[in-house]
Tab-separated table of C-alpha atoms in Angstrom:
chain	number	residue	atom	x	y	z
A	29	MET	CA	-19.801	49.038	-55.002
A	30	VAL	CA	-22.765	48.106	-57.188
A	31	VAL	CA	-21.024	49.410	-60.309
A	32	LEU	CA	-17.770	47.701	-59.315
A	33	THR	CA	-19.608	44.411	-58.781
A	34	LEU	CA	-21.251	44.731	-62.189
A	35	THR	CA	-17.845	45.099	-63.867
A	36	ALA	CA	-17.012	41.621	-62.577
A	37	ALA	CA	-20.433	40.009	-63.019
A	38	VAL	CA	-21.565	41.267	-66.431
A	39	PRO	CA	-19.502	39.789	-69.308
A	40	GLN	CA	-20.094	42.838	-71.517
A	41	LEU	CA	-18.389	45.042	-68.922
A	42	ARG	CA	-15.222	42.930	-68.905
A	43	PRO	CA	-12.439	42.908	-71.528
A	44	PRO	CA	-13.045	40.320	-74.273
A	45	VAL	CA	-10.990	37.109	-74.399
A	46	ALA	CA	-9.322	35.733	-77.534
A	47	GLU	CA	-11.051	32.538	-78.680
A	48	GLN	CA	-7.898	30.591	-79.554
A	49	SER	CA	-5.409	31.614	-76.861
A	50	GLY	CA	-7.900	32.434	-74.102
A	51	GLN	CA	-5.898	35.562	-73.262
A	52	PRO	CA	-7.673	38.882	-72.565
A	53	LEU	CA	-7.489	41.358	-75.421
A	54	GLY	CA	-7.358	44.405	-73.179
A	55	PRO	CA	-10.064	46.800	-71.996
A	56	SER	CA	-11.754	49.293	-74.264
A	57	GLY	CA	-12.317	52.926	-73.417
A	58	ALA	CA	-15.857	52.139	-72.286
A	59	HIS	CA	-14.626	49.371	-69.971
A	60	LEU	CA	-12.133	51.710	-68.341
A	61	ALA	CA	-14.721	54.497	-68.072
A	62	ILE	CA	-17.118	52.282	-66.116
A	63	LEU	CA	-14.326	51.020	-63.873
A	64	PHE	CA	-13.103	54.554	-63.173
A	65	LEU	CA	-16.691	55.618	-62.513
A	66	SER	CA	-17.005	52.990	-59.787
A	67	LEU	CA	-13.679	54.016	-58.234
A	68	GLY	CA	-14.651	57.690	-58.418
A	69	LEU	CA	-17.915	56.966	-56.606
A	70	LEU	CA	-15.954	55.051	-53.967
A	71	VAL	CA	-13.709	58.089	-53.463
A	72	LEU	CA	-16.721	60.368	-53.067
A	73	GLY	CA	-18.333	57.955	-50.644
A	74	ALA	CA	-15.169	57.558	-48.578
A	75	GLY	CA	-14.748	61.336	-48.565
A	76	GLY	CA	-18.165	61.624	-46.970
A	77	VAL	CA	-17.926	58.736	-44.514
A	78	ARG	CA	-14.358	58.751	-43.196
A	79	PRO	CA	-14.016	62.395	-42.066
A	80	CYS	CA	-17.540	62.471	-40.597
A	81	SER	CA	-18.139	59.105	-38.930
A	82	LEU	CA	-15.674	59.677	-36.081
A	83	PRO	CA	-16.811	63.238	-35.202
A	84	PHE	CA	-20.444	62.078	-35.388
A	85	GLY	CA	-19.611	59.309	-32.924
A	86	VAL	CA	-17.919	61.839	-30.632
A	87	ASP	CA	-21.106	63.937	-30.677
A	88	GLN	CA	-22.982	61.061	-29.049
A	89	PHE	CA	-21.032	61.450	-25.787
A	90	ASP	CA	-21.947	64.039	-23.166
A	91	ARG	CA	-18.565	65.427	-22.254
A	92	SER	CA	-20.026	67.383	-19.337
A	93	THR	CA	-20.462	64.135	-17.359
A	94	GLU	CA	-17.867	61.762	-15.928
A	95	GLN	CA	-19.476	58.804	-17.681
A	96	GLY	CA	-19.433	60.602	-21.022
A	97	ARG	CA	-15.779	61.576	-20.716
A	98	ARG	CA	-14.798	58.052	-19.676
A	99	GLY	CA	-16.734	56.554	-22.572
A	100	LEU	CA	-15.158	58.981	-25.020
A	101	ASN	CA	-11.653	57.990	-23.922
A	102	SER	CA	-12.383	54.372	-24.886
A	103	PHE	CA	-14.342	55.289	-28.011
A	104	PHE	CA	-11.269	56.319	-30.017
A	105	ASN	CA	-9.469	53.072	-29.143
A	106	TRP	CA	-12.407	50.825	-30.021
A	107	TYR	CA	-13.231	52.770	-33.192
A	108	TYR	CA	-9.731	52.196	-34.580
A	109	SER	CA	-9.594	48.613	-33.338
A	110	ILE	CA	-12.892	47.626	-34.978
A	111	SER	CA	-11.976	49.414	-38.220
A	112	THR	CA	-8.700	47.507	-38.312
A	113	ALA	CA	-10.481	44.213	-37.625
A	114	ALA	CA	-12.722	44.897	-40.618
A	115	THR	CA	-9.615	45.466	-42.734
A	116	VAL	CA	-8.236	42.097	-41.606
A	117	VAL	CA	-11.433	40.364	-42.746
A	118	ALA	CA	-11.309	42.226	-46.062
A	119	MET	CA	-7.675	41.277	-46.701
A	120	THR	CA	-8.122	37.610	-45.802
A	121	ALA	CA	-11.624	36.187	-46.200
A	122	VAL	CA	-12.850	38.535	-48.926
A	123	VAL	CA	-9.592	38.349	-50.901
A	124	TYR	CA	-9.669	34.555	-50.682
A	125	ILE	CA	-13.202	34.483	-52.087
A	126	GLN	CA	-12.182	36.810	-54.922
A	127	ASP	CA	-9.098	34.773	-55.842
A	128	SER	CA	-10.370	31.238	-55.256
A	129	VAL	CA	-14.165	31.294	-55.589
A	130	SER	CA	-15.610	34.152	-57.619
A	131	TRP	CA	-14.862	37.787	-58.299
A	132	PRO	CA	-18.552	38.750	-58.556
A	133	LEU	CA	-19.191	37.081	-55.187
A	134	GLY	CA	-16.058	38.677	-53.740
A	135	PHE	CA	-17.323	42.126	-54.718
A	136	GLY	CA	-20.953	41.295	-53.947
A	137	ILE	CA	-20.304	40.491	-50.287
A	138	PRO	CA	-18.908	43.942	-49.357
A	139	THR	CA	-21.654	45.521	-51.475
A	140	ALA	CA	-24.289	43.690	-49.437
A	141	LEU	CA	-22.519	44.646	-46.208
A	142	MET	CA	-22.506	48.279	-47.308
A	143	LEU	CA	-26.258	48.086	-47.889
A	144	LEU	CA	-26.688	46.516	-44.438
A	145	ALA	CA	-24.619	49.333	-42.922
A	146	ILE	CA	-26.905	51.921	-44.522
A	147	ILE	CA	-29.987	50.167	-43.121
A	148	LEU	CA	-28.502	49.945	-39.628
A	149	PHE	CA	-27.385	53.567	-39.774
A	150	PHE	CA	-30.853	54.884	-40.588
A	151	ALA	CA	-32.518	52.464	-38.164
A	152	GLY	CA	-30.952	54.373	-35.290
A	153	ILE	CA	-31.754	57.846	-36.570
A	154	ARG	CA	-34.185	58.530	-33.714
A	155	LEU	CA	-31.483	57.748	-31.153
A	156	TYR	CA	-28.706	59.989	-32.446
A	157	VAL	CA	-27.606	63.309	-31.013
A	158	PHE	CA	-27.446	65.884	-33.813
A	159	VAL	CA	-25.239	68.948	-33.435
A	160	PRO	CA	-26.489	71.659	-35.836
A	161	PRO	CA	-23.858	73.121	-38.206
A	162	ASP	CA	-22.596	76.659	-37.486
A	163	ASP	CA	-19.943	78.460	-39.545
A	164	PRO	CA	-21.769	81.238	-41.489
A	165	TRP	CA	-20.012	83.395	-44.049
A	166	LYS	CA	-19.264	86.687	-42.330
A	167	LEU	CA	-16.374	88.733	-41.030
A	168	CYS	CA	-14.038	86.800	-38.766
A	169	SER	CA	-14.673	87.162	-35.072
A	170	VAL	CA	-11.928	87.290	-32.472
A	171	GLN	CA	-12.752	83.706	-31.540
A	172	GLN	CA	-12.317	82.550	-35.143
A	173	ILE	CA	-8.929	84.245	-35.296
A	174	GLU	CA	-7.877	82.372	-32.181
A	175	GLU	CA	-9.118	79.163	-33.758
A	176	VAL	CA	-6.864	79.772	-36.764
A	177	LYS	CA	-3.986	80.169	-34.336
A	178	CYS	CA	-4.995	76.831	-32.852
A	179	LEU	CA	-4.692	75.226	-36.290
A	180	MET	CA	-1.268	76.792	-36.758
A	181	ARG	CA	-0.126	75.199	-33.496
A	182	ILE	CA	-1.379	71.780	-34.631
A	183	ALA	CA	0.272	71.899	-38.083
A	184	PRO	CA	3.841	71.045	-36.900
A	185	ILE	CA	2.510	68.077	-34.918
A	186	TRP	CA	0.595	66.881	-37.985
A	187	ALA	CA	3.711	67.082	-40.185
A	188	SER	CA	5.615	64.768	-37.852
A	189	GLY	CA	2.937	62.103	-38.259
A	190	ILE	CA	3.656	61.842	-41.989
A	191	ILE	CA	7.235	60.665	-41.403
A	192	CYS	CA	6.024	58.107	-38.871
A	193	PHE	CA	3.640	56.561	-41.380
A	194	VAL	CA	6.411	56.248	-43.974
A	195	ALA	CA	7.796	53.379	-41.886
A	196	LEU	CA	4.390	51.697	-41.854
A	197	THR	CA	3.977	52.076	-45.615
A	198	GLN	CA	7.407	50.610	-46.352
A	199	GLN	CA	6.926	47.639	-44.028
A	200	TRP	CA	3.812	46.512	-45.895
A	201	THR	CA	5.488	46.575	-49.305
A	202	LEU	CA	8.953	45.308	-48.484
A	203	ALA	CA	7.818	42.542	-46.118
A	204	ALA	CA	5.850	41.012	-48.991
A	205	LEU	CA	8.943	41.117	-51.218
A	206	GLN	CA	11.108	39.620	-48.485
A	207	SER	CA	8.679	36.764	-47.914
A	208	MET	CA	8.872	35.779	-51.590
A	209	LYS	CA	12.518	34.834	-50.970
A	210	MET	CA	11.748	32.933	-47.757
A	211	ASP	CA	9.991	29.747	-46.714
A	212	ARG	CA	6.307	30.671	-46.495
A	213	HIS	CA	5.016	27.206	-45.576
A	214	LEU	CA	2.707	26.710	-42.627
A	215	GLY	CA	2.416	22.964	-42.427
A	216	PRO	CA	3.158	20.526	-45.251
A	217	SER	CA	0.982	22.080	-47.965
A	218	PHE	CA	-0.230	25.605	-47.080
A	219	GLN	CA	1.812	28.629	-48.138
A	220	ILE	CA	1.208	32.123	-46.771
A	221	PRO	CA	0.375	34.513	-49.645
A	222	PRO	CA	2.988	37.302	-49.660
A	223	GLY	CA	0.297	39.981	-49.654
A	224	SER	CA	-1.308	38.527	-46.530
A	225	LEU	CA	1.712	39.021	-44.262
A	226	GLY	CA	0.511	42.544	-43.542
A	227	THR	CA	-2.375	41.075	-41.586
A	228	ILE	CA	0.134	40.258	-38.820
A	229	CYS	CA	0.509	44.004	-38.288
A	230	LEU	CA	-3.264	44.466	-38.315
A	231	MET	CA	-3.836	41.617	-35.884
A	232	ALA	CA	-1.280	43.162	-33.523
A	233	ILE	CA	-3.352	46.357	-33.589
A	234	VAL	CA	-6.628	44.526	-32.991
A	235	LEU	CA	-5.188	42.589	-30.039
A	236	PHE	CA	-3.126	45.381	-28.487
A	237	ILE	CA	-5.686	48.200	-28.418
A	238	PRO	CA	-8.190	46.411	-26.120
A	239	LEU	CA	-5.266	45.373	-23.894
A	240	TYR	CA	-4.082	48.962	-23.803
A	241	ASP	CA	-7.550	50.361	-23.128
A	242	GLN	CA	-8.631	47.892	-20.453
A	243	ILE	CA	-5.361	47.155	-18.628
A	244	LEU	CA	-2.522	49.541	-19.444
A	245	VAL	CA	-4.553	52.770	-19.301
A	246	PRO	CA	-5.977	52.140	-15.793
A	247	MET	CA	-2.524	51.144	-14.552
A	248	ALA	CA	-0.897	54.238	-16.058
A	249	THR	CA	-3.688	56.495	-14.758
A	250	SER	CA	-3.129	55.272	-11.214
A	251	ILE	CA	0.549	56.189	-11.538
A	252	THR	CA	0.449	59.462	-13.509
A	253	GLY	CA	-2.976	60.774	-12.537
A	254	VAL	CA	-3.472	61.772	-16.178
A	255	GLU	CA	-6.822	60.956	-17.766
A	256	GLY	CA	-6.052	58.282	-20.353
A	257	GLY	CA	-2.833	57.221	-18.598
A	258	ILE	CA	-0.507	59.378	-20.691
A	259	THR	CA	-1.062	62.542	-22.681
A	260	LEU	CA	-2.017	62.389	-26.345
A	261	LEU	CA	1.358	63.772	-27.415
A	262	GLN	CA	3.172	61.235	-25.245
A	263	ARG	CA	1.140	58.505	-26.907
A	264	GLN	CA	2.162	59.714	-30.358
A	265	GLY	CA	5.806	59.957	-29.309
A	266	ALA	CA	5.742	56.405	-27.950
A	267	GLY	CA	4.426	55.207	-31.302
A	268	MET	CA	7.249	56.978	-33.139
A	269	ALA	CA	9.868	55.400	-30.860
A	270	ILE	CA	8.424	51.903	-31.365
A	271	ALA	CA	8.303	52.479	-35.141
A	272	ILE	CA	12.044	53.205	-35.060
A	273	MET	CA	12.607	49.966	-33.146
A	274	SER	CA	10.562	48.127	-35.760
A	275	MET	CA	12.739	49.430	-38.593
A	276	VAL	CA	15.945	48.460	-36.771
A	277	VAL	CA	14.599	44.945	-36.177
A	278	ALA	CA	13.541	44.809	-39.845
A	279	GLY	CA	17.085	45.708	-40.925
A	280	LEU	CA	18.623	42.995	-38.745
A	281	VAL	CA	16.188	40.352	-40.014
A	282	GLU	CA	16.768	41.376	-43.629
A	283	LYS	CA	20.545	41.069	-43.179
A	284	LYS	CA	20.061	37.539	-41.878
A	285	ARG	CA	17.601	36.676	-44.663
A	286	ARG	CA	19.858	38.030	-47.417
A	287	ASP	CA	22.950	36.219	-46.155
A	288	SER	CA	20.971	32.995	-45.910
A	289	ALA	CA	19.527	33.384	-49.415
A	290	LEU	CA	22.929	34.084	-50.970
A	291	ALA	CA	24.318	31.021	-49.224
A	292	HIS	CA	21.542	28.885	-50.744
A	293	GLY	CA	21.680	29.701	-54.417
A	294	GLY	CA	23.263	33.114	-54.840
A	295	ALA	CA	21.263	36.026	-56.228
A	296	ASP	CA	18.408	33.741	-57.227
A	297	GLY	CA	18.462	31.837	-53.954
A	298	THR	CA	15.616	31.481	-51.498
A	299	SER	CA	16.352	31.543	-47.813
A	300	PRO	CA	15.245	28.502	-45.802
A	301	LEU	CA	14.284	30.896	-43.013
A	302	SER	CA	10.582	30.898	-42.213
A	303	ALA	CA	8.612	33.982	-43.215
A	304	MET	CA	7.548	34.141	-39.573
A	305	TRP	CA	10.911	35.800	-38.921
A	306	LEU	CA	9.168	38.904	-40.260
A	307	ALA	CA	6.487	38.710	-37.564
A	308	PRO	CA	8.401	40.629	-34.822
A	309	GLN	CA	8.931	43.717	-36.971
A	310	LEU	CA	5.308	43.640	-38.139
A	311	CYS	CA	4.018	43.223	-34.584
A	312	LEU	CA	6.156	46.139	-33.418
A	313	MET	CA	4.807	48.229	-36.275
A	314	GLY	CA	1.254	47.289	-35.286
A	315	VAL	CA	1.883	48.419	-31.697
A	316	ALA	CA	3.478	51.614	-33.025
A	317	GLU	CA	0.389	52.308	-35.119
A	318	ALA	CA	-1.871	51.585	-32.133
A	319	PHE	CA	-0.041	54.254	-30.170
A	320	ASN	CA	0.569	56.872	-32.845
A	321	ALA	CA	-2.446	56.559	-35.136
A	322	VAL	CA	-5.062	56.435	-32.385
A	323	GLY	CA	-3.191	59.193	-30.590
A	324	GLN	CA	-3.322	61.339	-33.722
A	325	VAL	CA	-7.026	60.721	-34.280
A	326	GLU	CA	-7.930	61.585	-30.696
A	327	PHE	CA	-5.531	64.549	-30.627
A	328	TYR	CA	-7.058	66.175	-33.707
A	329	ASN	CA	-10.613	65.621	-32.540
A	330	ARG	CA	-9.935	67.048	-29.087
A	331	GLN	CA	-7.762	69.985	-30.126
A	332	PHE	CA	-9.594	71.240	-33.207
A	333	PRO	CA	-12.330	73.861	-32.791
A	334	GLU	CA	-15.708	72.189	-32.282
A	335	HIS	CA	-17.174	73.379	-35.584
A	336	MET	CA	-14.177	71.998	-37.522
A	337	GLN	CA	-14.391	68.370	-36.387
A	338	THR	CA	-14.875	67.085	-39.927
A	339	LEU	CA	-11.589	68.687	-40.933
A	340	ALA	CA	-10.011	67.055	-37.894
A	341	GLY	CA	-11.225	63.667	-39.096
A	342	SER	CA	-9.854	64.198	-42.592
A	343	LEU	CA	-6.453	65.383	-41.384
A	344	PHE	CA	-5.460	61.873	-40.288
A	345	HIS	CA	-6.216	60.468	-43.741
A	346	CYS	CA	-4.176	63.309	-45.255
A	347	SER	CA	-1.269	62.073	-43.135
A	348	LEU	CA	-1.610	58.613	-44.664
A	349	ALA	CA	-1.775	60.059	-48.163
A	350	GLY	CA	1.231	62.299	-47.508
A	351	ALA	CA	3.209	59.303	-46.241
A	352	SER	CA	2.449	57.394	-49.439
A	353	TYR	CA	3.648	60.247	-51.643
A	354	LEU	CA	6.748	60.738	-49.506
A	355	SER	CA	7.478	57.009	-49.663
A	356	SER	CA	7.312	57.089	-53.461
A	357	PHE	CA	9.731	60.021	-53.545
A	358	LEU	CA	12.079	58.308	-51.088
A	359	ILE	CA	12.114	55.087	-53.112
A	360	ALA	CA	12.879	56.965	-56.346
A	361	PHE	CA	15.628	58.965	-54.632
A	362	VAL	CA	17.300	55.896	-53.095
A	363	ARG	CA	17.155	53.902	-56.326
A	364	LYS	CA	18.783	56.765	-58.224
A	365	SER	CA	21.386	57.813	-55.670
A	366	THR	CA	22.599	54.353	-54.576
A	367	GLY	CA	22.735	52.699	-57.996
A	368	GLY	CA	26.102	53.871	-59.270
A	369	PRO	CA	27.592	52.964	-62.666
A	370	GLY	CA	27.402	49.210	-62.976
A	371	GLY	CA	26.303	48.815	-59.381
A	372	ALA	CA	23.034	47.743	-57.829
A	373	SER	CA	20.928	50.139	-55.815
A	374	TRP	CA	19.708	49.350	-52.315
A	375	LEU	CA	16.251	48.796	-53.789
A	376	ASP	CA	17.238	46.698	-56.780
A	377	ASP	CA	14.461	44.709	-58.470
A	378	ASP	CA	16.211	41.585	-57.183
A	379	ILE	CA	15.940	41.881	-53.428
A	380	ASN	CA	18.929	39.561	-52.932
A	381	VAL	CA	21.150	41.866	-54.980
A	382	GLY	CA	19.934	45.049	-53.284
A	383	ARG	CA	20.489	46.116	-49.685
A	384	VAL	CA	17.039	46.549	-48.214
A	385	ASP	CA	18.569	46.402	-44.741
A	386	TYR	CA	20.407	49.677	-45.442
A	387	TYR	CA	17.110	51.187	-46.567
A	388	TYR	CA	15.449	50.099	-43.316
A	389	TYR	CA	18.233	51.768	-41.346
A	390	LEU	CA	17.812	54.936	-43.413
A	391	ILE	CA	14.121	55.106	-42.492
A	392	ALA	CA	15.037	54.458	-38.855
A	393	ALA	CA	17.503	57.379	-38.989
A	394	LEU	CA	14.801	59.609	-40.481
A	395	GLY	CA	12.529	58.439	-37.693
A	396	VAL	CA	15.069	59.472	-35.051
A	397	GLY	CA	15.314	62.950	-36.561
A	398	ASN	CA	11.542	63.145	-36.778
A	399	LEU	CA	11.175	62.059	-33.138
A	400	LEU	CA	13.551	64.811	-31.992
A	401	TYR	CA	11.592	67.338	-34.052
A	402	PHE	CA	8.339	66.040	-32.558
A	403	MET	CA	9.688	66.312	-29.011
A	404	VAL	CA	10.508	69.982	-29.580
A	405	CYS	CA	7.050	70.650	-31.045
A	406	ALA	CA	5.367	68.738	-28.227
A	407	HIS	CA	7.316	70.675	-25.613
A	408	LEU	CA	6.190	73.980	-27.107
A	409	TYR	CA	2.577	72.910	-27.674
A	410	ARG	CA	-0.186	74.065	-25.317
A	411	TYR	CA	-3.310	71.917	-25.138
A	412	LYS	CA	-6.709	73.458	-25.674
A	413	GLY	CA	-8.112	74.248	-22.245
A	414	THR	CA	-4.758	75.009	-20.595
A	415	PRO	CA	-4.593	78.180	-18.456
A	416	GLU	CA	-3.087	80.232	-21.292
A	417	LEU	CA	-5.965	79.395	-23.632
A	418	GLU	CA	-8.530	79.849	-20.861
A	419	ASP	CA	-7.180	83.380	-20.363
A	420	VAL	CA	-7.641	83.993	-24.087
A	421	CYS	CA	-11.265	82.840	-23.849
A	422	LYS	CA	-11.841	85.199	-20.919
A	423	ASP	CA	-10.374	88.051	-22.962
A	424	ILE	CA	-12.714	87.182	-25.857
A	425	LYS	CA	-15.718	87.246	-23.552
A	426	ALA	CA	-14.559	90.592	-22.154
A	427	VAL	CA	-14.410	92.040	-25.676
A	428	PHE	CA	-18.045	91.073	-26.318
């Protein structure tokens, strides 16, 4: 973050500007090298923090006590909720400062917050519970072989999460494009920036997770008797079902927006519909993420072997990355296969000419297939600690 801030604050680290036209002349190789250095350091830092922060937080709870288990159930919800709230602040307040006030200040604020986080982290070092690392290089034991089998059982569940996040990825991008052909006014003078519409989804997550944790979970627990209200796989499945609903709603809204835009100016027309028509689909997607994403995070951390918790933390981020790559492939495939000779593809550069509603329905159909696949995998899955796995552990102990 320091290097990234310097690229905005130090004139020599920015591309030069032509004296007469005032237009940038383009970055040199050295400019790009410094920028890529800062981004590379951010990747290394995120690779250290993101997979490890959640398992380290889990280590702080004593799962042998009722209080520790109850606290751990809420920890996953609050961890994701607070992380999402931070993203909302970054996408609104920080972005506004960068665009309207100063880029150096906009980068300097998160840099200072990162420094404050480091200070707070080390200030509590005497209070933390440290679990010593254990996975020495030696021949595999019977227990390690069983742990590999555990990973093989989790892999099909993990694959289903990638398809679910495709819907989330597409909503963020396409909702911004839709809003550019809609009325984005809030009041007489303020217009919602297209890129800020995604914060509706994030706010839905921030508001829904505490409601789910404090109200819905106790109610569901009293009915089902299951710790956490519903099982982790049921929670993921609920998120997938709501994501499908979100895509169907998105398709219906897009059909209405497109018809309205064409009626008010043709292909170049802008619909008089308010951009707030996009709020229901974004709110549904936020609720879907609150169910599925938190369910995935908790599922991996509870089902992975204890000495592989860091891998469990990174698996969720691999799902997000896989969804992004799959989304890119899907977009390229749809643009090529639906754009016949002389015709416009569903994802034409002009959103009024294309048929984004058909694309939403396609993702919904993929989601239905993915949900059926997930239900089969969930039915066949056996949680760690079930009688079958307990018998395996007894057999392992008998061997030794």
